Coordinates of C-alpha atoms in Angstrom, one line a residue:
M371 CA 61.2 113.1 69.3
D372 CA 59.9 110.1 67.3
I373 CA 57.8 110.9 64.3
Q374 CA 54.6 109.3 65.6
T375 CA 54.7 111.4 68.7
M376 CA 55.2 114.5 66.6
L377 CA 52.3 113.7 64.3
D378 CA 50.1 112.9 67.3
M379 CA 51.0 116.3 68.9
C380 CA 50.1 118.1 65.6
R381 CA 46.7 116.3 65.6
L382 CA 45.9 116.9 69.3
R383 CA 46.9 120.6 69.2
N384 CA 45.1 121.3 65.9
H385 CA 42.1 123.1 67.4
T386 CA 41.4 125.5 64.5
T387 CA 41.0 124.1 61.0
G388 CA 40.7 126.0 57.8
K389 CA 43.9 128.0 57.9
K390 CA 45.3 129.0 54.6
I391 CA 49.1 128.5 54.2
L392 CA 51.3 129.6 51.4
I393 CA 54.3 127.4 51.0
L394 CA 57.4 128.7 49.3
G395 CA 59.4 125.9 47.7
A396 CA 58.3 122.5 46.3
G397 CA 61.2 120.5 47.7
I398 CA 60.4 117.6 50.1
A399 CA 60.1 119.9 53.1
G400 CA 57.4 121.9 51.4
L401 CA 55.6 118.9 50.0
V402 CA 55.5 117.0 53.3
A403 CA 54.3 120.1 55.1
A404 CA 51.5 120.5 52.5
Y405 CA 50.6 116.9 52.8
E406 CA 50.3 117.0 56.6
L407 CA 48.6 120.4 56.8
E408 CA 45.9 119.2 54.4
R409 CA 45.3 116.0 56.4
L410 CA 44.8 118.3 59.4
G411 CA 42.0 120.3 57.6
H412 CA 44.0 123.3 56.2
T413 CA 44.3 124.7 52.8
V414 CA 47.7 125.0 51.1
E415 CA 49.1 126.5 48.0
I416 CA 52.7 125.9 46.9
I417 CA 54.9 128.3 44.9
E418 CA 58.1 127.0 43.2
A419 CA 60.5 129.3 41.3
S420 CA 62.0 126.6 39.0
D421 CA 60.2 124.6 36.3
R422 CA 60.5 121.3 38.3
I423 CA 59.3 119.9 41.6
G424 CA 61.5 118.1 44.1
G425 CA 64.3 120.5 45.0
R426 CA 67.5 118.7 45.7
I427 CA 65.9 115.3 45.2
W428 CA 66.5 114.9 41.5
T429 CA 66.6 111.5 39.8
H430 CA 67.7 111.9 36.2
R431 CA 66.2 109.1 33.9
F432 CA 68.0 108.1 30.8
G433 CA 64.8 107.1 28.9
D434 CA 61.2 106.3 29.6
G435 CA 59.7 103.5 31.5
E436 CA 60.2 101.9 34.9
D437 CA 63.3 100.0 33.7
A438 CA 65.1 103.0 32.3
A439 CA 68.6 103.6 33.7
Y440 CA 68.9 106.4 36.1
G441 CA 71.3 108.5 38.1
E442 CA 70.8 110.4 41.3
L443 CA 71.8 114.1 40.8
G444 CA 70.6 114.8 44.3
A445 CA 69.8 112.8 47.4
M446 CA 70.7 109.1 47.0
R447 CA 71.2 107.5 50.5
I448 CA 69.0 107.0 53.5
P449 CA 70.7 106.0 56.9
S450 CA 68.7 103.2 58.5
D451 CA 68.1 105.2 61.6
H452 CA 66.5 108.2 59.8
E453 CA 63.0 107.4 61.1
Y454 CA 61.3 110.4 59.5
T455 CA 62.6 109.6 56.0
L456 CA 61.7 105.9 56.3
H457 CA 58.2 106.8 57.6
Y458 CA 57.4 108.8 54.4
V459 CA 59.0 106.2 52.1
R460 CA 56.6 103.7 53.6
E461 CA 53.7 106.2 53.8
M462 CA 54.0 106.7 50.1
G463 CA 53.9 103.0 49.4
L464 CA 57.6 102.6 48.6
G465 CA 58.7 100.4 51.5
D466 CA 59.1 97.4 49.2
K467 CA 61.6 99.3 47.1
L468 CA 64.0 100.0 50.0
C469 CA 67.3 98.1 49.5
K470 CA 70.9 98.3 50.6
F471 CA 73.1 101.2 49.3
V472 CA 76.7 99.9 49.0
T473 CA 78.9 102.9 50.0
V474 CA 82.5 104.1 49.9
F475 CA 85.1 101.7 51.4
E476 CA 82.5 98.9 51.5
E477 CA 83.5 97.2 48.2
Q478 CA 87.0 95.8 48.6
N479 CA 87.4 95.4 44.8
A480 CA 86.8 99.1 44.3
L481 CA 89.8 101.1 43.1
M482 CA 91.9 104.0 44.3
N483 CA 94.1 106.3 42.3
M484 CA 96.8 107.9 44.5
E485 CA 99.2 110.1 42.6
G486 CA 98.9 108.0 39.5
K487 CA 99.2 104.6 41.2
V488 CA 96.0 102.6 40.8
F489 CA 95.3 99.8 43.3
R490 CA 92.3 98.0 44.8
M491 CA 90.8 99.0 48.2
K492 CA 91.8 95.6 49.6
D493 CA 95.5 96.4 48.7
A494 CA 95.4 99.8 50.3
P495 CA 97.3 98.9 53.5
R496 CA 100.5 97.8 51.6
V497 CA 100.3 100.7 49.1
L498 CA 99.7 103.3 51.8
Q499 CA 102.9 102.3 53.6
E500 CA 104.8 102.9 50.4
Q501 CA 103.1 106.1 49.3
Y502 CA 102.7 108.3 52.4
Q503 CA 105.7 110.2 53.6
G504 CA 106.4 112.8 56.3
I505 CA 104.6 112.1 59.6
F506 CA 103.5 108.7 58.4
K507 CA 107.2 107.6 58.2
D508 CA 108.1 109.1 61.6
E509 CA 109.6 106.2 63.6
R510 CA 108.9 108.0 66.9
Y511 CA 105.5 106.4 66.5
S512 CA 104.7 102.7 66.3
E513 CA 104.0 101.1 63.0
Q514 CA 100.4 100.5 64.1
T515 CA 99.9 104.2 64.8
R516 CA 101.4 105.2 61.5
F517 CA 99.3 102.8 59.6
F518 CA 96.1 103.8 61.4
A519 CA 96.8 107.5 60.7
A520 CA 97.5 106.6 57.0
W521 CA 94.1 104.9 56.8
L522 CA 92.4 107.8 58.5
Q523 CA 94.0 110.3 56.1
T524 CA 92.9 108.2 53.2
I525 CA 89.3 108.0 54.3
V526 CA 89.2 111.8 54.9
N527 CA 90.9 112.4 51.6
A528 CA 88.3 110.4 49.7
I529 CA 85.2 112.1 51.3
S530 CA 86.1 115.6 52.5
P531 CA 86.7 118.9 50.7
E532 CA 90.3 120.2 50.4
S533 CA 90.2 122.5 53.4
L534 CA 89.4 119.6 55.8
R535 CA 92.0 117.3 54.2
K536 CA 94.6 119.9 55.1
S537 CA 93.0 120.4 58.5
L538 CA 93.6 116.7 59.3
E539 CA 97.2 116.9 58.0
R540 CA 97.9 119.8 60.3
D541 CA 96.3 118.1 63.3
L542 CA 98.3 114.9 62.7
Q543 CA 101.5 116.9 62.4
T544 CA 101.0 118.9 65.6
H545 CA 99.3 116.5 68.1
L546 CA 97.0 113.8 66.8
M547 CA 99.8 111.3 66.2
G548 CA 100.6 111.5 69.8
E549 CA 97.0 111.0 70.8
L550 CA 96.8 107.9 68.5
E551 CA 100.0 106.5 70.0
R552 CA 98.4 106.8 73.5
L553 CA 95.3 104.9 72.5
D554 CA 95.0 101.1 72.2
L555 CA 94.3 100.8 68.5
T556 CA 94.4 97.0 68.3
P557 CA 90.6 96.5 68.7
Y558 CA 89.9 98.6 65.6
F559 CA 92.0 96.6 63.1
S560 CA 90.5 93.7 61.2
E561 CA 91.7 90.2 62.0
D562 CA 94.2 90.3 59.1
G563 CA 95.3 93.8 60.1
E564 CA 94.5 95.2 56.7
T565 CA 91.6 97.6 57.4
I566 CA 90.4 99.7 60.3
D567 CA 86.9 100.0 62.0
L568 CA 86.6 103.8 61.9
Q569 CA 83.0 103.6 63.0
N570 CA 83.7 102.1 66.4
F571 CA 87.0 104.0 66.9
I572 CA 85.3 107.4 66.6
K573 CA 82.3 106.4 68.8
E574 CA 84.5 104.9 71.5
N575 CA 87.2 107.5 71.7
P576 CA 85.7 110.9 72.3
S577 CA 89.1 112.2 73.5
F578 CA 90.4 111.8 70.0
R579 CA 87.6 113.9 68.5
A580 CA 88.0 116.5 71.3
K581 CA 91.6 117.1 70.1
C582 CA 90.6 117.6 66.5
S583 CA 90.0 121.0 65.0
Q584 CA 86.3 122.0 65.5
A585 CA 85.6 121.7 61.8
L586 CA 87.2 118.3 61.5
D587 CA 85.4 117.0 64.6
M588 CA 82.0 118.0 63.1
F589 CA 82.9 116.5 59.8
L590 CA 83.8 113.2 61.4
S591 CA 80.1 112.8 62.2
D592 CA 79.4 112.9 58.5
I593 CA 82.1 110.4 57.8
L594 CA 80.5 108.0 60.3
I595 CA 77.3 108.2 58.3
E596 CA 78.8 108.0 54.8
T597 CA 80.9 105.0 55.6
S598 CA 78.1 103.1 57.5
H599 CA 77.2 99.7 56.2
D600 CA 73.5 100.4 57.1
L601 CA 72.7 102.9 54.3
L602 CA 69.5 102.3 52.2
Q603 CA 68.2 103.5 48.8
I604 CA 64.9 103.5 46.9
A605 CA 65.3 101.1 43.9
G606 CA 64.1 103.0 40.9
G607 CA 65.1 106.4 42.1
T608 CA 64.7 108.7 45.2
E609 CA 62.4 111.0 43.2
Q610 CA 59.6 108.5 43.4
I611 CA 58.8 109.8 46.9
I612 CA 58.3 113.3 45.3
D613 CA 56.0 111.9 42.6
R614 CA 53.9 110.1 45.3
L615 CA 53.7 113.2 47.5
V616 CA 52.6 115.4 44.6
A617 CA 49.8 112.9 43.7
S618 CA 48.6 113.0 47.3
I619 CA 48.4 116.8 47.6
K620 CA 45.2 118.6 46.7
G621 CA 46.5 122.2 46.7
N622 CA 47.9 123.9 43.6
I623 CA 51.7 123.7 42.9
N624 CA 52.7 126.7 40.9
C625 CA 56.0 126.4 39.1
N626 CA 58.0 129.2 37.4
T627 CA 56.7 131.6 40.1
E628 CA 59.6 133.4 41.7
V629 CA 59.5 135.1 45.1
T630 CA 61.3 138.4 44.9
G631 CA 60.6 139.7 48.4
L632 CA 59.1 139.0 51.9
Q633 CA 57.7 141.6 54.3
V634 CA 56.9 140.4 57.8
C635 CA 53.9 142.2 59.2
K636 CA 52.2 142.1 62.6
N637 CA 49.6 139.6 61.6
S638 CA 50.5 138.6 58.1
V639 CA 53.2 138.2 55.5
R640 CA 53.3 140.1 52.2
V641 CA 54.9 138.0 49.5
S642 CA 56.2 139.7 46.3
L643 CA 56.2 137.5 43.3
Q644 CA 57.3 137.5 39.6
K645 CA 55.7 135.3 37.0
N646 CA 56.1 135.6 33.2
G647 CA 57.7 139.0 33.6
E648 CA 54.8 140.4 35.7
F649 CA 55.1 141.4 39.4
Y650 CA 52.5 140.7 41.9
S651 CA 52.1 140.7 45.7
S652 CA 49.8 138.9 48.1
N653 CA 49.0 139.4 51.7
C654 CA 49.0 136.0 53.4
D655 CA 47.9 134.9 56.9
Y656 CA 50.5 132.1 57.1
V657 CA 53.6 131.5 55.0
L658 CA 56.0 128.6 55.3
C659 CA 59.4 129.4 53.7
T660 CA 61.5 126.4 52.6
I661 CA 63.7 128.5 50.3
P662 CA 67.4 127.8 51.0
F663 CA 69.0 130.7 52.9
S664 CA 71.6 130.9 50.1
V665 CA 68.8 132.1 47.8
L666 CA 66.7 133.9 50.4
R667 CA 69.5 136.2 51.4
K668 CA 69.4 137.7 47.8
L669 CA 65.7 138.7 48.1
E670 CA 64.2 141.9 49.5
L671 CA 63.5 141.1 53.2
V672 CA 61.6 143.6 55.3
G673 CA 60.5 143.3 58.9
F674 CA 62.9 140.6 60.0
D675 CA 64.8 141.0 63.3
R676 CA 68.5 141.3 63.4
K677 CA 69.3 137.8 64.6
K678 CA 67.2 136.3 61.9
L679 CA 68.9 138.3 59.2
E680 CA 72.3 137.2 60.6
S681 CA 71.2 133.6 60.4
I682 CA 70.0 134.0 56.8
H683 CA 73.2 135.8 55.6
N684 CA 75.7 133.7 57.5
T685 CA 74.5 130.1 57.2
V686 CA 77.3 128.3 55.3
Y687 CA 76.5 126.3 52.2
C688 CA 78.8 123.7 50.7
P689 CA 78.9 123.3 46.9
A690 CA 78.4 119.8 45.4
T691 CA 78.8 118.7 41.8
K692 CA 77.7 115.4 40.3
V693 CA 78.4 113.8 36.9
A694 CA 76.5 110.6 35.8
F695 CA 77.3 108.4 32.9
N696 CA 74.8 106.0 31.4
C697 CA 77.0 103.1 30.1
A698 CA 76.4 100.5 27.5
Q699 CA 77.3 97.8 29.9
R700 CA 78.2 97.3 33.6
F701 CA 81.9 96.8 32.7
W702 CA 83.0 97.3 36.3
E703 CA 81.6 93.9 37.2
K704 CA 84.4 92.3 35.3
D705 CA 86.6 93.6 38.0
G706 CA 84.4 92.1 40.7
I707 CA 82.9 95.4 41.6
R708 CA 79.2 95.1 42.6
G709 CA 78.6 98.6 44.1
G710 CA 80.4 101.0 46.4
A711 CA 82.7 103.6 45.3
S712 CA 86.2 104.1 43.9
F713 CA 88.5 107.0 44.7
S714 CA 89.4 108.4 41.3
G715 CA 91.4 111.4 42.4
E716 CA 92.3 114.6 40.5
G717 CA 89.3 116.6 41.7
I718 CA 86.5 114.3 40.6
R719 CA 86.7 112.6 44.0
Q720 CA 84.3 109.6 44.4
T721 CA 83.0 107.4 41.6
Y722 CA 79.9 105.4 42.7
Y723 CA 78.7 102.2 41.0
P724 CA 75.0 101.3 41.0
S725 CA 74.1 98.6 43.5
V726 CA 70.6 98.2 42.1
K727 CA 70.4 95.3 39.7
G728 CA 70.2 96.2 36.0
N729 CA 71.0 99.9 36.4
T730 CA 73.8 100.9 34.0
T731 CA 74.4 104.4 35.3
M732 CA 77.6 105.1 37.3
L733 CA 77.9 108.3 39.3
A734 CA 81.3 109.0 37.7
S735 CA 82.1 112.0 39.9
Y736 CA 80.7 113.2 43.2
S737 CA 82.7 116.1 44.6
I738 CA 82.1 118.7 47.3
G739 CA 83.8 121.9 48.5
E740 CA 86.6 123.3 46.4
D741 CA 86.7 120.3 44.1
A742 CA 83.0 120.9 43.3
D743 CA 83.6 124.5 42.6
K744 CA 86.4 123.7 40.1
M745 CA 84.1 121.1 38.4
G746 CA 81.2 123.5 38.4
A747 CA 83.3 126.2 36.7
M748 CA 83.6 124.0 33.6
V749 CA 81.1 124.2 30.8
E750 CA 79.1 121.0 30.7
Q751 CA 80.8 119.3 27.8
E752 CA 84.3 120.2 29.3
R753 CA 83.1 118.6 32.5
Y754 CA 82.1 115.4 30.9
D755 CA 85.3 115.2 28.9
Y756 CA 87.4 115.8 32.0
V757 CA 85.6 113.2 34.1
K758 CA 85.8 110.6 31.4
K759 CA 89.5 111.2 31.1
V760 CA 90.2 110.9 34.8
V761 CA 87.9 107.9 35.3
G762 CA 89.6 106.3 32.3
K763 CA 92.8 106.0 34.4
I764 CA 91.1 103.5 36.6
H765 CA 88.6 102.2 34.1
P766 CA 90.0 102.3 30.5
E767 CA 86.8 100.9 29.2
I768 CA 85.1 104.2 29.8
Q769 CA 87.1 105.6 26.8
E770 CA 85.9 103.0 24.4
E771 CA 83.7 104.2 21.5
G772 CA 80.0 104.0 22.5
M773 CA 80.6 102.9 26.1
V774 CA 79.1 106.2 27.5
V775 CA 75.6 106.3 26.0
D776 CA 74.5 109.5 27.7
E777 CA 75.5 111.9 30.4
A778 CA 74.0 114.2 33.0
S779 CA 75.4 116.6 35.6
I780 CA 74.5 119.2 38.1
A781 CA 76.7 121.8 39.8
W782 CA 74.5 122.7 42.8
G783 CA 76.7 125.6 43.8
N784 CA 75.8 127.2 40.4
Y785 CA 72.1 126.2 40.4
K786 CA 70.1 129.3 40.7
W787 CA 67.4 127.8 43.0
S788 CA 69.8 126.3 45.6
A789 CA 73.1 128.1 45.3
G790 CA 74.8 125.2 47.1
G791 CA 74.5 121.5 47.7
C792 CA 73.6 121.7 51.4
T793 CA 74.2 123.6 54.6
I794 CA 77.1 122.5 56.7
H795 CA 77.8 122.8 60.5
W796 CA 81.5 122.7 59.8
D797 CA 83.8 124.8 57.7
G798 CA 87.5 124.6 57.0
D799 CA 88.0 128.3 57.9
E800 CA 88.2 128.3 61.7
S801 CA 87.6 132.1 61.8
K802 CA 84.0 131.5 60.6
H803 CA 81.2 130.3 62.7
T804 CA 78.0 128.5 61.7
I805 CA 74.6 129.5 62.8
N806 CA 72.6 127.3 65.2
Y807 CA 69.8 125.5 63.3
L808 CA 67.3 126.6 66.0
E809 CA 67.9 130.2 65.0
A810 CA 67.4 129.3 61.3
A811 CA 64.1 127.6 62.1
R812 CA 62.8 130.4 64.4
P813 CA 59.6 132.0 63.0
Q814 CA 59.1 135.7 62.3
N815 CA 55.5 136.3 63.4
T816 CA 53.4 134.2 60.9
L817 CA 56.4 133.5 58.6
F818 CA 57.7 130.0 59.4
F819 CA 60.8 128.2 58.1
A820 CA 61.7 124.6 57.2
G821 CA 64.4 122.7 55.2
E822 CA 67.6 120.9 55.9
H823 CA 69.2 124.2 56.9
C824 CA 66.7 124.4 59.8
S825 CA 67.5 121.1 61.3
R826 CA 69.9 118.9 63.3
F827 CA 70.5 116.9 60.1
P828 CA 72.0 119.2 57.5
A829 CA 72.4 117.7 54.0
W830 CA 69.9 114.9 54.7
I831 CA 66.2 114.3 53.8
Q832 CA 65.7 113.6 57.5
G833 CA 66.5 117.2 58.3
S834 CA 64.0 118.6 55.8
L835 CA 61.3 116.3 57.1
E836 CA 61.9 116.9 60.8
S837 CA 61.9 120.7 60.4
A838 CA 58.8 120.5 58.2
L839 CA 56.8 118.7 60.9
E840 CA 58.0 121.1 63.5
A841 CA 56.8 124.0 61.3
V842 CA 53.5 122.2 60.8
Y843 CA 53.1 122.0 64.6
D844 CA 53.9 125.7 65.1
I845 CA 51.4 126.7 62.4
V846 CA 48.5 124.6 63.6
T847 CA 49.0 125.7 67.2
H848 CA 49.3 129.4 66.3
K849 CA 46.3 131.4 67.4
P850 CA 44.7 133.0 64.3
R851 CA 44.3 136.7 64.3
L852 CA 40.9 138.1 65.0
D853 CA 41.1 141.1 62.7
K854 CA 40.8 139.8 59.1
S855 CA 41.3 143.3 57.6
L856 CA 44.5 144.3 55.7
D857 CA 47.4 144.4 58.2
A858 CA 48.2 148.1 58.6
S859 CA 51.8 147.3 59.3
C860 CA 52.2 145.9 55.8
I861 CA 52.8 148.4 53.1
L862 CA 51.9 147.4 49.6
P863 CA 54.8 147.8 47.2
V864 CA 54.0 150.4 44.5
R865 CA 55.3 148.3 41.6
A866 CA 53.2 145.2 42.5
N867 CA 49.6 144.3 41.8
S868 CA 47.8 142.9 44.8
I869 CA 46.3 139.4 44.3
N870 CA 44.8 136.7 46.5
I871 CA 47.2 133.9 45.8
F872 CA 44.6 131.2 46.7
A873 CA 42.2 132.6 44.1
A874 CA 44.8 133.4 41.4

C-alpha cells in the first residue's frame, strides 16, 4: 500500500480522538508513530531506555557546526523506491539534501585485498582467474561460467557474513555451477567482458535462485539492494530526520527510563519501569512497543499468548559493527576514488568512502555476522588499532602520523538497547527458521508493535516506518473500552509504585 493511501485510511477511520498512547522506544518507528498520532488528535508520551534519541539511526559528528565531518554508525542508505522513507525525508524539509550514495562495486577505482593481493575493482576479472581454485578451475564448465561464478562469489564474499559465504561455496560445488552452465550468461557481461550485471541476472533468472539454499536465496535480495546504483543518502547525516521529528512532537520524550516488564490485561497494559534506581508501574490504555525483540525477550512478559512469545524469543538478529575514522585529508582521492567501497578483507569487510563533498570521514570497517562479533569482542582501542592496521594494507596513508584525527565505533550486537544490528529473514543455519513479520507485528489486546522487525523490510528505515503507520491505523481504529476503572485482570506488582505516566 502506498503511503498516501495509508495516511488517508488513518484519517478517515480515526473516529475517536483523545486517546492516550504510551510509546516504548524513541527510534524512528516510535517518533513517526507519535508524530502521526498527534496529528490525528491523540496524546502521546515516549519512553526511551538509553540516554539518546534515534535508535539505530546514529550520526556521529566529529565536531560542532553544520560543516563538521560525520560518520554514520547506523542507517546510511535509502533505496530510491523506499517511498515511506522518502516521504518523511521530504515531510521534515530535508528533500533538498537527498543525494546519491555511491555503493559497493560501483567505484571501479576502489580496492580489493584477496589473500594479501591488492588490486583495483576494475582489475578484478584478471585477478580472480588467477586467485580462485577448485570449482572455479574445473574445465568441465565453460570459461564464461567459471568467470561468472567467480564474480558472484566475490560479491557475496564482500557483503555477506561467513555462514553465507560458505553456503554459496557449497551450492556451487554441488549444483549451481551446472545451473549457470545451462543459462545464457552473455547478456549479463559488460561490453568488455570485465564485469557482470548481477541485478538483472538475479531478477531475470528465478530458476537460479530457486536452486540456492533458502538462506542464500533470501540474502540475494539484500545484495540486489546493496549493489543498486539507485541508493540515496541525506547530506549532513541521516540523524537530521530524527532531529526534525523530535522538534515536531509535542509529547514528552523521557530518556533513561527503562522498561522492565509488560503485563497484557483485558483492556489495558501494565508497564513496569525503572528510572534512577526507582521502580514504578503504570496502567495504560494503549501502548505501542518498538523495543527490539532481542531486548524485549529479556523482560518480564505476562499475558502474552504462546505464538507471540515464540515470535519474540525466536526472531533472529544479525550483529553489525562499524568503525569510522575522521581523517586529516581525503587521501583516497589521489587514487581516483570518489566514493563507493573497498573490500579490505581480514574480518573488517567493507571500507566505505564518503561521497558527500567535503566530508573527511571514512567508514573504515562495516562488518556483519561472525565478522562483526569478532570485531565487537575487541575493546574499543584494540578495534581501532586492528582496523587501522588492516586498512593500511590497501591505504598505507592511514598509518601516517596525524592522518586519523579521531575515531568512533559501535558494536550493535553488544549495544544494550538493541542487542543486534537488525533482524534478518535469512540465517546460515538451515535448521533454524525465522518468524513471519506479520506475527511479530500482531497486537496483544491494546499492546501494539512496530519496528523493522515487524515489517517486510528488515534492516531498513522503510520497514520501521511502514510498521509504525500500520500500528497507528490499528490504534486509531480500535474501539476504546467503556469501563475506565482499573482493569481487574491486571495485578499491580508489589515492588512497584503506581503512577500515571502522562502526569508524571
